[in-house]
Short mmCIF file of C-alpha atoms in Angstrom, two decimals:
data_model
loop_
_atom_site.label_atom_id
_atom_site.label_comp_id
_atom_site.label_asym_id
_atom_site.label_seq_id
_atom_site.Cartn_x
_atom_site.Cartn_y
_atom_site.Cartn_z
CA UNK B 17 23.44 12.30 -12.94
CA UNK B 18 21.69 9.61 -10.93
CA UNK B 19 20.86 6.25 -12.43
CA UNK B 20 17.28 5.03 -12.48
CA UNK B 21 17.36 1.24 -12.48
CA UNK B 22 13.72 0.81 -13.36
CA UNK B 23 13.86 3.34 -16.14
CA UNK B 24 16.69 1.62 -17.96
CA UNK B 25 16.18 -1.41 -20.19
CA UNK B 26 19.65 -2.56 -19.18
CA UNK B 27 18.87 -2.42 -15.45
CA UNK B 28 21.88 -3.79 -13.62
CA UNK B 29 24.51 -3.98 -16.33
CA UNK B 30 26.59 -1.13 -14.94
CA UNK B 31 25.57 -1.40 -11.32
CA UNK B 32 25.11 -5.05 -10.45
CA UNK B 33 26.82 -7.95 -12.18
CA UNK B 34 26.21 -10.66 -9.61
CA UNK B 35 23.56 -13.34 -9.91
CA UNK B 36 23.01 -16.99 -9.05
CA UNK B 37 23.92 -17.82 -12.62
CA UNK B 38 27.58 -16.88 -12.20
CA UNK B 39 27.87 -18.46 -8.74
CA UNK B 40 28.21 -15.12 -6.97
CA UNK B 41 26.09 -14.11 -4.03
CA UNK B 42 24.06 -11.03 -3.26
CA UNK B 43 23.85 -9.71 0.30
CA UNK B 44 21.84 -6.95 1.83
CA UNK B 45 25.11 -5.06 2.21
CA UNK B 46 25.61 -5.42 -1.55
CA UNK B 47 22.11 -4.07 -2.16
CA UNK B 48 22.93 -1.11 0.02
CA UNK B 49 26.17 -0.52 -1.87
CA UNK B 50 24.35 -0.77 -5.19
CA UNK B 51 21.79 1.78 -4.07
CA UNK B 52 24.60 4.10 -2.99
CA UNK B 53 26.51 3.78 -6.24
CA UNK B 54 23.41 4.15 -8.38
CA UNK B 55 22.28 7.28 -6.56
CA UNK B 56 25.61 9.10 -6.17
CA UNK B 57 25.73 12.57 -7.67
CA UNK B 58 28.42 15.19 -8.11
CA UNK B 59 29.49 16.23 -4.61
CA UNK B 60 27.53 19.12 -3.22
CA UNK B 61 28.64 20.59 0.11
CA UNK B 62 25.07 21.58 0.93
CA UNK B 63 23.46 18.27 0.14
CA UNK B 64 24.01 14.57 0.66
CA UNK B 65 25.55 12.72 -2.29
CA UNK B 66 22.63 10.29 -2.24
CA UNK B 67 19.23 11.34 -3.54
CA UNK B 68 16.78 11.91 -0.72
CA UNK B 69 14.29 9.48 -2.21
CA UNK B 70 16.62 6.54 -1.54
CA UNK B 71 15.30 6.78 2.00
CA UNK B 72 11.78 7.78 1.03
CA UNK B 73 9.99 4.48 1.42
CA UNK B 74 6.59 6.09 0.98
CA UNK B 75 6.99 6.49 -2.77
CA UNK B 76 6.25 2.94 -3.83
CA UNK B 77 4.76 1.41 -0.71
CA UNK B 78 1.09 0.70 -0.22
CA UNK B 79 -1.21 1.91 -2.99
CA UNK B 80 -1.85 5.65 -2.99
CA UNK B 81 -5.28 6.42 -4.35
CA UNK B 82 -8.04 8.78 -3.24
CA UNK B 83 -10.92 6.31 -3.06
CA UNK B 84 -9.22 3.52 -1.12
CA UNK B 85 -11.13 2.40 1.93
CA UNK B 86 -9.34 3.71 5.05
CA UNK B 87 -5.86 3.02 3.76
CA UNK B 88 -3.17 4.28 6.16
CA UNK B 89 -0.26 5.82 4.22
CA UNK B 90 3.10 4.37 5.07
CA UNK B 91 4.33 7.85 5.96
CA UNK B 92 2.03 7.82 8.96
CA UNK B 93 3.72 4.72 10.26
CA UNK B 94 6.84 6.84 10.89
CA UNK B 95 9.57 4.46 9.86
CA UNK B 96 12.59 5.87 11.67
CA UNK B 97 16.27 5.13 11.18
CA UNK B 98 18.07 4.48 14.46
CA UNK B 99 21.58 3.92 13.07
CA UNK B 100 23.66 5.08 10.15
CA UNK B 101 22.55 3.70 6.77
CA UNK B 102 18.89 3.29 7.73
CA UNK B 103 18.05 0.79 4.95
CA UNK B 104 19.39 -2.15 6.93
CA UNK B 105 17.80 -0.85 10.12
CA UNK B 106 14.37 -0.88 8.51
CA UNK B 107 14.95 -4.43 7.32
CA UNK B 108 15.66 -5.46 10.88
CA UNK B 109 12.72 -3.48 12.22
CA UNK B 110 10.33 -5.18 9.85
CA UNK B 111 11.68 -8.60 10.72
CA UNK B 112 12.79 -9.38 7.18
CA UNK B 113 16.16 -10.73 8.24
CA UNK B 114 14.68 -12.88 11.00
CA UNK B 115 12.14 -14.36 8.61
CA UNK B 116 14.82 -15.01 6.00
CA UNK B 117 17.02 -16.83 8.53
CA UNK B 118 14.02 -18.88 9.65
CA UNK B 119 13.32 -19.86 6.04
CA UNK B 120 16.91 -21.04 5.65
CA UNK B 121 16.58 -23.13 8.83
CA UNK B 122 13.36 -24.63 7.48
CA UNK B 123 15.12 -25.42 4.20
CA UNK B 124 17.94 -27.24 6.01
CA UNK B 125 15.41 -29.26 8.00
CA UNK B 126 13.51 -30.20 4.84
CA UNK B 127 16.72 -31.35 3.17
CA UNK B 128 17.47 -33.57 6.17
CA UNK B 129 14.04 -35.12 5.83
CA UNK B 130 14.15 -35.41 2.03
CA UNK B 131 17.73 -35.51 0.66
CA UNK B 132 16.36 -35.79 -2.86
CA UNK B 133 15.43 -32.08 -2.60
CA UNK B 134 18.94 -30.94 -1.69
CA UNK B 135 19.77 -29.23 -4.97
CA UNK B 136 16.32 -27.64 -5.19
CA UNK B 137 16.60 -26.08 -1.74
CA UNK B 138 20.27 -25.26 -2.13
CA UNK B 139 19.87 -23.29 -5.35
CA UNK B 140 16.59 -21.63 -4.35
CA UNK B 141 17.33 -20.78 -0.72
CA UNK B 142 20.56 -21.94 0.87
CA UNK B 143 23.11 -20.34 -1.50
CA UNK B 144 21.15 -17.09 -1.60
CA UNK B 145 22.25 -14.29 0.72
CA UNK B 146 18.94 -12.48 1.00
CA UNK B 147 15.26 -12.83 0.30
CA UNK B 148 15.40 -10.52 -2.72
CA UNK B 149 17.87 -12.66 -4.62
CA UNK B 150 15.98 -15.84 -3.67
CA UNK B 151 12.69 -14.38 -4.92
CA UNK B 152 14.23 -13.05 -8.13
CA UNK B 153 15.95 -16.37 -8.77
CA UNK B 154 12.87 -18.51 -8.08
CA UNK B 155 10.48 -16.35 -10.12
CA UNK B 156 12.95 -16.14 -13.00
CA UNK B 157 13.08 -19.93 -13.21
CA UNK B 158 9.30 -20.28 -12.95
CA UNK B 159 8.49 -17.67 -15.59
CA UNK B 160 11.28 -18.27 -18.10
CA UNK B 161 10.91 -20.08 -21.40
CA UNK B 162 13.03 -20.72 -24.47
CA UNK B 163 12.73 -17.13 -25.71
CA UNK B 164 12.65 -15.46 -22.29
CA UNK B 165 15.81 -16.65 -20.50
CA UNK B 166 15.95 -16.90 -16.75
CA UNK B 167 19.14 -14.85 -16.39
CA UNK B 168 17.53 -11.89 -18.15
CA UNK B 169 14.47 -12.17 -15.93
CA UNK B 170 16.68 -12.39 -12.85
CA UNK B 171 18.39 -9.10 -13.71
CA UNK B 172 15.04 -7.48 -14.41
CA UNK B 173 13.49 -8.65 -11.14
CA UNK B 174 16.55 -7.74 -9.07
CA UNK B 175 16.52 -4.27 -10.60
CA UNK B 176 12.98 -3.73 -9.34
CA UNK B 177 13.66 -5.17 -5.89
CA UNK B 178 16.76 -3.04 -5.43
CA UNK B 179 15.15 0.14 -6.70
CA UNK B 180 12.12 -0.30 -4.43
CA UNK B 181 13.24 -1.60 -1.04
CA UNK B 182 9.71 -1.37 0.34
CA UNK B 183 8.67 -4.27 -1.88
CA UNK B 184 10.39 -6.82 0.33
CA UNK B 185 8.30 -5.64 3.28
CA UNK B 186 5.16 -6.48 1.29
CA UNK B 187 6.65 -9.88 0.44
CA UNK B 188 7.22 -10.72 4.10
CA UNK B 189 3.74 -9.46 5.04
CA UNK B 190 2.30 -11.80 2.40
CA UNK B 191 4.39 -14.70 3.70
CA UNK B 192 3.11 -14.19 7.22
CA UNK B 193 -0.45 -13.84 5.97
CA UNK B 194 -0.32 -17.21 4.22
CA UNK B 195 1.32 -18.95 7.16
CA UNK B 196 -1.19 -17.55 9.66
CA UNK B 197 -4.39 -18.01 7.65
CA UNK B 198 -3.84 -21.17 5.60
CA UNK B 199 -3.71 -24.39 7.66
CA UNK B 200 -2.24 -26.18 4.63
CA UNK B 201 0.93 -24.07 4.84
CA UNK B 202 3.47 -26.08 6.85
CA UNK B 203 6.32 -23.52 6.77
CA UNK B 204 7.40 -20.18 5.35
CA UNK B 205 9.81 -21.80 2.91
CA UNK B 206 7.00 -24.12 1.77
CA UNK B 207 4.92 -21.07 0.86
CA UNK B 208 7.84 -19.21 -0.70
CA UNK B 209 8.74 -22.06 -3.05
CA UNK B 210 5.45 -23.82 -3.73
CA UNK B 211 2.38 -21.62 -3.25
CA UNK B 212 1.42 -20.25 -6.64
CA UNK B 213 -0.92 -17.66 -5.18
CA UNK B 214 1.96 -16.16 -3.23
CA UNK B 215 4.32 -16.33 -6.21
CA UNK B 216 1.76 -14.82 -8.57
CA UNK B 217 1.22 -11.95 -6.14
CA UNK B 218 4.95 -11.21 -5.91
CA UNK B 219 5.34 -11.36 -9.68
CA UNK B 220 2.48 -8.87 -9.91
CA UNK B 221 4.21 -6.53 -7.44
CA UNK B 222 7.22 -6.47 -9.74
CA UNK B 223 5.17 -6.01 -12.91
CA UNK B 224 3.15 -3.22 -11.26
CA UNK B 225 6.35 -1.30 -10.48
CA UNK B 226 7.45 -1.66 -14.08
CA UNK B 227 4.00 -0.57 -15.29
CA UNK B 228 4.14 2.48 -13.01
CA UNK B 229 7.55 3.38 -14.44
CA UNK B 230 6.21 3.36 -17.99
CA UNK B 231 7.69 -0.03 -18.94
CA UNK B 232 4.28 -1.36 -19.89
CA UNK B 233 5.31 -3.86 -22.56
CA UNK B 234 7.58 -5.90 -20.28
CA UNK B 235 5.00 -5.62 -17.48
CA UNK B 236 2.36 -7.14 -19.76
CA UNK B 237 4.76 -9.92 -20.78
CA UNK B 238 5.23 -10.81 -17.10
CA UNK B 239 1.45 -10.79 -16.63
CA UNK B 240 1.09 -13.19 -19.53
CA UNK B 241 3.74 -15.55 -18.19
CA UNK B 242 2.17 -15.52 -14.72
CA UNK B 243 -1.19 -16.36 -16.28
CA UNK B 244 0.32 -19.24 -18.26
CA UNK B 245 2.37 -20.66 -15.39
CA UNK B 246 0.18 -20.02 -12.33
CA UNK B 247 -3.31 -19.66 -13.89
CA UNK B 248 -3.64 -16.27 -12.17
CA UNK B 249 -4.40 -13.20 -14.30
CA UNK B 250 -3.65 -9.88 -12.59
CA UNK B 251 -3.29 -6.81 -14.76
CA UNK B 252 -0.08 -4.93 -13.90
CA UNK B 253 -2.08 -1.74 -13.45
CA UNK B 254 -4.02 -3.15 -10.49
CA UNK B 255 -3.03 -1.77 -7.07
CA UNK B 256 -2.61 -4.33 -4.28
CA UNK B 257 -1.82 -3.74 -0.62
CA UNK B 258 0.17 -5.96 1.74
CA UNK B 259 -0.71 -9.02 3.81
CA UNK B 260 -2.51 -10.63 0.86
CA UNK B 261 -3.61 -14.27 0.74
CA UNK B 262 -4.55 -15.72 -2.65
CA UNK B 263 -5.67 -19.12 -1.41
CA UNK B 264 -5.27 -21.83 -4.09
CA UNK B 265 -5.47 -18.91 -6.54
CA UNK B 266 -6.39 -20.88 -9.67
CA UNK B 267 -8.65 -18.80 -11.88
CA UNK B 268 -8.21 -15.50 -10.05
CA UNK B 269 -8.73 -12.54 -12.41
CA UNK B 270 -8.08 -8.95 -11.32
CA UNK B 271 -8.65 -6.06 -13.73
CA UNK B 272 -6.52 -3.05 -14.58
CA UNK B 273 -8.20 -0.43 -12.37
CA UNK B 274 -8.97 -2.73 -9.44
CA UNK B 275 -7.70 -1.69 -6.01
CA UNK B 276 -7.14 -4.14 -3.13
CA UNK B 277 -6.41 -2.96 0.40
CA UNK B 278 -4.32 -4.55 3.15
CA UNK B 279 -4.87 -7.93 4.82
CA UNK B 280 -7.30 -9.20 2.20
CA UNK B 281 -7.99 -12.91 1.62
CA UNK B 282 -9.20 -14.08 -1.80
CA UNK B 283 -10.07 -17.65 -2.71
CA UNK B 284 -9.79 -19.37 -6.09
CA UNK B 285 -11.88 -18.52 -9.17
CA UNK B 286 -12.58 -14.98 -7.98
CA UNK B 287 -13.06 -12.27 -10.60
CA UNK B 288 -12.65 -8.58 -9.87
CA UNK B 289 -13.77 -7.43 -13.27
CA UNK B 290 -15.61 -4.84 -15.28
CA UNK B 291 -19.16 -4.93 -16.54
CA UNK B 292 -17.94 -5.03 -20.12
CA UNK B 293 -19.44 -1.71 -21.17
CA UNK B 294 -17.46 0.93 -19.29
CA UNK B 295 -14.05 2.42 -20.05
CA UNK B 296 -11.66 4.11 -17.64
CA UNK B 297 -11.97 3.34 -13.93
CA UNK B 298 -14.15 0.25 -14.25
CA UNK B 299 -13.05 -2.33 -11.67
CA UNK B 300 -13.85 -3.02 -7.98
CA UNK B 301 -12.27 -1.32 -4.97
CA UNK B 302 -11.66 -3.76 -2.12
CA UNK B 303 -11.15 -2.42 1.41
CA UNK B 304 -8.91 -3.67 4.20
CA UNK B 305 -9.65 -6.98 5.91
CA UNK B 306 -12.09 -8.23 3.26
CA UNK B 307 -12.72 -11.95 2.66
CA UNK B 308 -13.90 -13.00 -0.82
CA UNK B 309 -15.11 -16.59 -1.12
CA UNK B 310 -14.39 -19.02 -3.94
CA UNK B 311 -16.09 -18.50 -7.28
CA UNK B 312 -17.20 -14.95 -6.54
CA UNK B 313 -17.57 -12.28 -9.19
CA UNK B 314 -17.39 -8.61 -8.23
CA UNK B 315 -18.18 -6.57 -11.32
CA UNK B 316 -17.87 -2.89 -12.02
CA UNK B 317 -16.46 0.07 -10.12
CA UNK B 318 -18.12 -0.91 -6.85
CA UNK B 319 -16.72 -0.71 -3.34
CA UNK B 320 -16.39 -3.56 -0.89
CA UNK B 321 -15.85 -1.70 2.36
CA UNK B 322 -13.47 -2.60 5.21
CA UNK B 323 -14.04 -5.91 6.97
CA UNK B 324 -16.80 -7.10 4.64
CA UNK B 325 -17.28 -10.72 3.63
CA UNK B 326 -18.50 -12.08 0.29
CA UNK B 327 -19.87 -15.62 0.33
CA UNK B 328 -18.67 -18.22 -2.14
CA UNK B 329 -20.29 -18.16 -5.56
CA UNK B 330 -21.78 -14.70 -5.16
CA UNK B 331 -22.19 -12.09 -7.88
CA UNK B 332 -21.70 -8.58 -6.50
CA UNK B 333 -22.87 -5.60 -8.55
CA UNK B 334 -23.37 -2.99 -5.82
CA UNK B 335 -21.51 -1.59 -2.81
CA UNK B 336 -21.12 -3.83 0.25
CA UNK B 337 -20.97 -1.85 3.53
CA UNK B 338 -18.22 -2.34 6.10
CA UNK B 339 -18.39 -5.41 8.36
CA UNK B 340 -21.35 -6.92 6.56
CA UNK B 341 -21.82 -10.22 4.70
CA UNK B 342 -23.14 -10.47 1.16
CA UNK B 343 -24.18 -13.77 -0.43
CA UNK B 344 -26.04 -15.02 -3.46
CA UNK B 345 -26.60 -14.22 -7.11
CA UNK B 346 -27.24 -11.35 -7.16
CA UNK B 347 -25.62 -10.80 -3.76
CA UNK B 348 -27.77 -9.63 -0.85
CA UNK B 349 -26.80 -8.52 2.66
CA UNK B 350 -27.35 -10.91 5.54
CA UNK B 351 -29.97 -9.33 7.78
CA UNK B 352 -31.31 -7.12 5.02
CA UNK B 353 -30.30 -3.83 3.49
CA UNK B 354 -31.83 -1.69 6.24
CA UNK B 355 -30.34 -3.55 9.21
CA UNK B 356 -27.55 -5.89 8.07
CA UNK B 357 -25.82 -8.10 10.61
CA UNK B 358 -22.44 -6.63 11.55
CA UNK B 359 -19.35 -8.79 11.84
CA UNK B 360 -17.39 -8.43 15.09
CA UNK B 361 -14.16 -9.94 13.73
CA UNK B 362 -12.02 -9.32 10.67
CA UNK B 363 -13.16 -12.00 8.19
CA UNK B 364 -9.94 -12.11 6.17
CA UNK B 365 -8.07 -13.12 9.32
CA UNK B 366 -10.59 -15.60 10.74
CA UNK B 367 -11.24 -17.13 7.30
CA UNK B 368 -14.75 -18.02 8.50
CA UNK B 369 -16.87 -18.71 5.42
CA UNK B 370 -20.06 -19.98 7.05
CA UNK B 371 -20.97 -17.69 9.97
CA UNK B 372 -24.63 -16.56 10.22
CA UNK B 373 -25.70 -19.29 7.80
CA UNK B 374 -28.83 -19.98 9.86
CA UNK B 375 -29.85 -16.34 9.42
CA UNK B 376 -30.29 -16.66 5.69
CA UNK B 377 -30.63 -20.34 4.83
CA UNK B 378 -32.65 -23.37 5.92
CA UNK B 379 -30.16 -25.62 4.15
CA UNK B 380 -30.12 -29.20 5.45
CA UNK B 381 -28.73 -32.50 4.20
#
């Protein structure tokens, strides 16, 4: 009988006994071994001893929902294994290992510049063997309290990250998104350790996996701790793609049935909420490449199509077409509803908040 790490409240007790708290290290090779041991069945001459879904990365990857705006399923990306034991090959293909090694180099450089941070960087990055253990360790310290010990959280988080190897690809996509789009981000390790929007997003990815596995109580506890520590409130039921930037992130609220596509940038004090009078599917659906400015409220089960931009402080109650800009309270399309001005670049990547201002405002100082 195969072991389901996420389905067990004891997670890694019988499979994984290593953690930063007992001075042991976790490597990608150990993760691979843990997956093998946790999936091994009674030998069958007609079938591999490892469940097929160990290598099925499509199961928990990008959100799978019928009304998502032009979401490309991961299966269409044709992740192929080129050597034996394809898990490690996919890590290399996605650049996870290269990024992890770069983060360790950045950590060593920072310690040279600021020796006072040696223990901080050592425990968080330099003694860790892989990005999964570093993320689990760092989040467990951030979210722990007197009644929720960090070692228990570490085991919980590592269980999720081991069970769902695709998660680490989303983590690296988010890291690159922050580094590329936020001029205040000086390095990958700076983001990984200090950017609460990034950390809140990764904690949500873990809580969402737990929620999807039926472990709703612990998922809600993680949501609560993230809200208390990072001032970001994302319901574990919300579905979020990869390449996400939560810039500053303070005051971000995302409801249970909200859906966010890939390569989306969201500023602080943004609410993706309900109207307060509808049950069921009641929250916004955000397409790929969308930019949502600071202080914006998008309310109800409305769609913000691919490549759209929402100006800061707007209140959106209706659909926003692809590659258009909506501003104001209530929000209106730049250029008008009949012939809105179309954006020629992806706003979430350019992070341009003020284009076409002259087309809708005579604002002067």
